[in-house]
Tab-separated table of C-alpha atoms in Angstrom:
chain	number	residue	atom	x	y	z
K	1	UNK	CA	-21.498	14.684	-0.255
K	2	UNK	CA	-21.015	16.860	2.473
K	3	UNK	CA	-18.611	17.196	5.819
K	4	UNK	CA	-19.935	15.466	8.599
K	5	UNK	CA	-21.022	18.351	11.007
K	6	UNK	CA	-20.138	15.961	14.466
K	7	UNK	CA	-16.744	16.302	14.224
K	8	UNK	CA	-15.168	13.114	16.060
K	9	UNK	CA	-12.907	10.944	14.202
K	10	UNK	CA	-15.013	8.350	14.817
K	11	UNK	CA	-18.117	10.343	12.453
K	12	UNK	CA	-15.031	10.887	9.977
K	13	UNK	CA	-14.232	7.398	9.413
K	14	UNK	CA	-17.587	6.437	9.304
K	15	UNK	CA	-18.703	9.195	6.556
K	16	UNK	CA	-15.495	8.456	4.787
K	17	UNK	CA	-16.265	4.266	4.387
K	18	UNK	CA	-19.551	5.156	3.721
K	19	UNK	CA	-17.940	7.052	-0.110
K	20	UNK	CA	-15.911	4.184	-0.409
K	21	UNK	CA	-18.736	1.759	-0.298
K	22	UNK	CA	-20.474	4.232	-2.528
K	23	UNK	CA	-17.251	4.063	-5.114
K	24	UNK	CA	-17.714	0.098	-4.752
K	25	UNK	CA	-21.183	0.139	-5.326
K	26	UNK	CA	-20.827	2.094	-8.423
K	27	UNK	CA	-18.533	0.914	-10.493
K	28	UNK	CA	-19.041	-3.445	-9.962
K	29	UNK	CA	-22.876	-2.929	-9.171
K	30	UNK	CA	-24.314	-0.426	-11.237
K	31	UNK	CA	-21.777	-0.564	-14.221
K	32	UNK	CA	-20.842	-3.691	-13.686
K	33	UNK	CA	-16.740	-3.359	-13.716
K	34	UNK	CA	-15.787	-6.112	-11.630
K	35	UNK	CA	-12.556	-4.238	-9.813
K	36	UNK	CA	-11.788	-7.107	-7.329
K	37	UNK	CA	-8.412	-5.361	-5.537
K	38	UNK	CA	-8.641	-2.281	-3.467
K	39	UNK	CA	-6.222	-0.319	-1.598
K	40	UNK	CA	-7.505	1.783	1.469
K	41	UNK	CA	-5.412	5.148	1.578
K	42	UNK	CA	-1.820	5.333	0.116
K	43	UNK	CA	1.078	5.888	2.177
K	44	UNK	CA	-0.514	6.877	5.510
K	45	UNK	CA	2.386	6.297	7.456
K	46	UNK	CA	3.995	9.632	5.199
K	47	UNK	CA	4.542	13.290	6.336
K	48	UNK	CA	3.525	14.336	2.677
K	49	UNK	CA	0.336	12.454	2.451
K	50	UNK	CA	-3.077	14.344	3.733
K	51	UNK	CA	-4.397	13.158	6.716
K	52	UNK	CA	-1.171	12.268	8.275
K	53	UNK	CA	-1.474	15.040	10.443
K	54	UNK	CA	-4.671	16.175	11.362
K	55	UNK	CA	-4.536	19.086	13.661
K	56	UNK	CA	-1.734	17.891	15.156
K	57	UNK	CA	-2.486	14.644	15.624
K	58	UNK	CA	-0.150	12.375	13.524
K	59	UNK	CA	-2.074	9.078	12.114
K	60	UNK	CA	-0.404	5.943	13.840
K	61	UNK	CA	-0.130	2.226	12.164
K	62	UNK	CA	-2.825	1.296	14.906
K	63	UNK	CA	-5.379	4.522	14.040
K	64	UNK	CA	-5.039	3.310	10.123
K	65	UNK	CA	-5.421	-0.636	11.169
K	66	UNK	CA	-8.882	0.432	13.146
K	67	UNK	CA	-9.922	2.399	9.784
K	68	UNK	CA	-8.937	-0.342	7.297
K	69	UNK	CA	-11.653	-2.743	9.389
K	70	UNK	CA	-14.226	-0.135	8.945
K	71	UNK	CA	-13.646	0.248	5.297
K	72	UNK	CA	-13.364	-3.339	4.961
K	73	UNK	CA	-17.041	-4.340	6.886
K	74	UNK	CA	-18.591	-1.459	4.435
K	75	UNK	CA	-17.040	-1.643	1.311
K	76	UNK	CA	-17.655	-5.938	1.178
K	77	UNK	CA	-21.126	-5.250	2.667
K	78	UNK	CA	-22.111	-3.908	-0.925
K	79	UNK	CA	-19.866	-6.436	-3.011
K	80	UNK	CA	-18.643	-9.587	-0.995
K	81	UNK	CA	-16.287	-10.553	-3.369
K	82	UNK	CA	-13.893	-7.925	-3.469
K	83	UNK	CA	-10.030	-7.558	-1.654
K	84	UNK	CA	-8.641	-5.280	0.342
K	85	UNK	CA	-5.328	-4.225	0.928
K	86	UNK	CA	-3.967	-2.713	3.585
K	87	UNK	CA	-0.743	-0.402	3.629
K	88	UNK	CA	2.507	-1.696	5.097
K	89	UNK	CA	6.044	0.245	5.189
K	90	UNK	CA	9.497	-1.277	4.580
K	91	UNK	CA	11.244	1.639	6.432
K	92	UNK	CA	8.752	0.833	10.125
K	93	UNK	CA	8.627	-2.140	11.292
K	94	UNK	CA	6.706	-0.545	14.378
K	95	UNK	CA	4.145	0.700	11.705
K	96	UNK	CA	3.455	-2.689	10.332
K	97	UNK	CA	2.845	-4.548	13.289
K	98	UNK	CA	0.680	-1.983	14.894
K	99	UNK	CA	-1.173	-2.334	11.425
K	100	UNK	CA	-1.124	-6.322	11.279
K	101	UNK	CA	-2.506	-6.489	14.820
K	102	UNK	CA	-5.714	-4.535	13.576
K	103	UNK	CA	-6.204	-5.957	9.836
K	104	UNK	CA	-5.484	-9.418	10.252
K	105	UNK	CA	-8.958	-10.525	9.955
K	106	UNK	CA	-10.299	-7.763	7.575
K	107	UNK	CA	-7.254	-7.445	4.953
K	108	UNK	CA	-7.272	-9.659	2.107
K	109	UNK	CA	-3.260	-8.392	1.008
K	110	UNK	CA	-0.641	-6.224	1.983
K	111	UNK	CA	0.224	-2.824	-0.071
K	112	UNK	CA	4.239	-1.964	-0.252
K	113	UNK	CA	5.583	0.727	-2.492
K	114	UNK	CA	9.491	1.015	-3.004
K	115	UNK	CA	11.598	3.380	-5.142
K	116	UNK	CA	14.634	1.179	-4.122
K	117	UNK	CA	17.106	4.166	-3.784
K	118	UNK	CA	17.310	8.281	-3.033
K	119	UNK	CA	16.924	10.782	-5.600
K	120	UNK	CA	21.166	11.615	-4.947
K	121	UNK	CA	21.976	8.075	-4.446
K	122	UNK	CA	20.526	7.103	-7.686
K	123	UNK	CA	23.445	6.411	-9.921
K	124	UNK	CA	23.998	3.023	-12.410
K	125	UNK	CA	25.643	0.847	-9.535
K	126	UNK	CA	23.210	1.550	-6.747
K	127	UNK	CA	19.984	1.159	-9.259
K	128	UNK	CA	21.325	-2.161	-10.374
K	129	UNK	CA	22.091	-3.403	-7.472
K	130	UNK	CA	18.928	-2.091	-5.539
K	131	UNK	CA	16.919	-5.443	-6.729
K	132	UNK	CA	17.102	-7.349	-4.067
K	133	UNK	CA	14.969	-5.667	-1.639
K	134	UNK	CA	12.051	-6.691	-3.230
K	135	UNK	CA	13.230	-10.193	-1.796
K	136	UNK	CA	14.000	-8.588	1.484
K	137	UNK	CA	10.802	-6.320	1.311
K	138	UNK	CA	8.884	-9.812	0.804
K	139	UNK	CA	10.939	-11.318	3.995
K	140	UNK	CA	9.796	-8.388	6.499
K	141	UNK	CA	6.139	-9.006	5.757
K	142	UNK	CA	6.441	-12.349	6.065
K	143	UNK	CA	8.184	-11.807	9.764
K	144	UNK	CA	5.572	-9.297	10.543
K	145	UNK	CA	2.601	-11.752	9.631
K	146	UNK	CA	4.671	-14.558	12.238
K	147	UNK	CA	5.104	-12.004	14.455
K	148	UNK	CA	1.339	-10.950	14.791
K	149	UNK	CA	-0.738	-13.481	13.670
K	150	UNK	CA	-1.432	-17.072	14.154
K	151	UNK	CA	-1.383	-17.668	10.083
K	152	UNK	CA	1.510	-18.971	7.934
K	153	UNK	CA	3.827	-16.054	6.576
K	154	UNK	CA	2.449	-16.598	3.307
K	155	UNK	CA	-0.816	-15.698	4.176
K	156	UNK	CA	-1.040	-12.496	2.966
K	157	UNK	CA	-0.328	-11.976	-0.589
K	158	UNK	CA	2.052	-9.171	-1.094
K	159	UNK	CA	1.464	-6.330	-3.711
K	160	UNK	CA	4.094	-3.829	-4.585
K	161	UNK	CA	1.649	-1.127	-5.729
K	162	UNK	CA	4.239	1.506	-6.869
K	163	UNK	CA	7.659	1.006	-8.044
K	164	UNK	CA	10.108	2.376	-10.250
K	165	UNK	CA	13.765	3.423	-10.025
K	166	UNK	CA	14.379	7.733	-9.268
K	167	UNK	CA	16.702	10.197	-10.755
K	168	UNK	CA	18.146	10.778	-14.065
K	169	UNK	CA	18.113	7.076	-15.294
K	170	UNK	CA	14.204	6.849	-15.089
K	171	UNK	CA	14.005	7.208	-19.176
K	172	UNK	CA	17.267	5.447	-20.420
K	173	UNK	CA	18.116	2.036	-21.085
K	174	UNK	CA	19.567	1.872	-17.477
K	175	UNK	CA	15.798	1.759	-15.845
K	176	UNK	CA	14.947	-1.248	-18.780
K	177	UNK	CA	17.631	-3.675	-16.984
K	178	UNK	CA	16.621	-2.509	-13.704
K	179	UNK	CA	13.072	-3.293	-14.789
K	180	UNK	CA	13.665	-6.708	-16.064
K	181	UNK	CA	15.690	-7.860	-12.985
K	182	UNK	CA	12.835	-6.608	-10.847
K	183	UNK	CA	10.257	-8.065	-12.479
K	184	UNK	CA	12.186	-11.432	-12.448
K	185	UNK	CA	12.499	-11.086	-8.631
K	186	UNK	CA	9.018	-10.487	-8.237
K	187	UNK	CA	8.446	-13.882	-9.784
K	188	UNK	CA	11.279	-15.634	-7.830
K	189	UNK	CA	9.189	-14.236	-4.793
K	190	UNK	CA	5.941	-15.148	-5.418
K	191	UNK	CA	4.427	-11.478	-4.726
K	192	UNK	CA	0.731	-11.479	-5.480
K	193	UNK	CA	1.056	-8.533	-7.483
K	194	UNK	CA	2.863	-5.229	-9.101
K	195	UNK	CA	2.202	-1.911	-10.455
K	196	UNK	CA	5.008	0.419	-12.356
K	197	UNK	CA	4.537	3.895	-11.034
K	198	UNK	CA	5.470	6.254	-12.886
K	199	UNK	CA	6.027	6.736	-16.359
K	200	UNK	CA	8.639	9.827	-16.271
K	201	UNK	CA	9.486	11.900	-13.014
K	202	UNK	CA	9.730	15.678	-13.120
K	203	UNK	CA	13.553	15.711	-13.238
């Protein structure tokens, strides 16, 4: 594939759905995979993620919502029955709800990701006792879907794509009890899904 030579953002989107559908067509129609969940972008709303700032122009909740609808029409146009998830942020609520206000007809579930606590703040106590936000994590979307939408706040299921705790505890028995209390909130919660990131941080 090549860069689109017209330059608006616009052409970009366009080209860029366009792979997507192509990565969708591959895999579940030619070798027959089946991937049913997809996430468009990760972390969009972050000063370290590309495209955040193109040019100086810094991606807003609303500019990712009005991609996420493109991606959505052109990825299910080659395989109906897949879901798309769009990317929410516990630390904006401004983010979310210009998102929500875009993708609440196209998105089929909402995309969180949560390391619970700071790199320095990341001692015993504060790990264990970081759980409960994925309760309050789950609360927020739900006020952000009542907020924006005419559906019930458990429309959307909610998918915490990346977790983990940070710092030196990532590898020792401490991040095993932090694990098991998670997981046992996610269940309490009723979140549609959840993926361990990663399996041993650089420090």
């Amino acid at each position: 594939y090549g860069f689109t030579e017209l330059g608006t953002s616009e052409a970009r989107v366009n080209q860029a759905a366009e792979y997507a559908a192509g990565f969708v067509n591959y895999f579940n129609n030619e070798l027959k995979a089946g991937i049913k969940n997809w996430e468009i972008g990760n972390e969009c709303y972050g000063k370290w993620e590309e495209g955040y700032d193109v040019n100086g122009s810094i991606v807003t909740g609303k500019e990712y919502g009005e991609d996420v609808r493109v991606f959505a029409e052109k990825m299910k146009a080659v395989d109906p029955s897949i879901k798309i998830g769009a990317v929410m942020y516990p630390k904006s609520d401004d983010w979310n709800d210009q998102v929500m206000k875009e993708v609440k007809n196209h998105a089929d579930f909402l995309v969180v990701h949560n390391y619970f606590t700071s790199e320095n703040d990341a001692t015993v106590e504060n790990i264990l006792a970081s759980t409960g936000q994925v309760t309050d994590i789950k609360q927020q979307m739900e006020a952000c879907i009542e907020r924006n939408t005419t559906f019930p706040k458990d429309h959307f299921p909610i998918s915490m794509t990346e977790y983990n705790c940070r710092g030196p505890h990532t590898t020792t028995f401490i991040n095993a009890c932090f694990t098991a209390d998670v997981i046992g909130k996610f269940i309490e919660n009723n979140y549609g899904l959840a993926t361990r990131w990663v399996g041993e941080w650089k420090w």
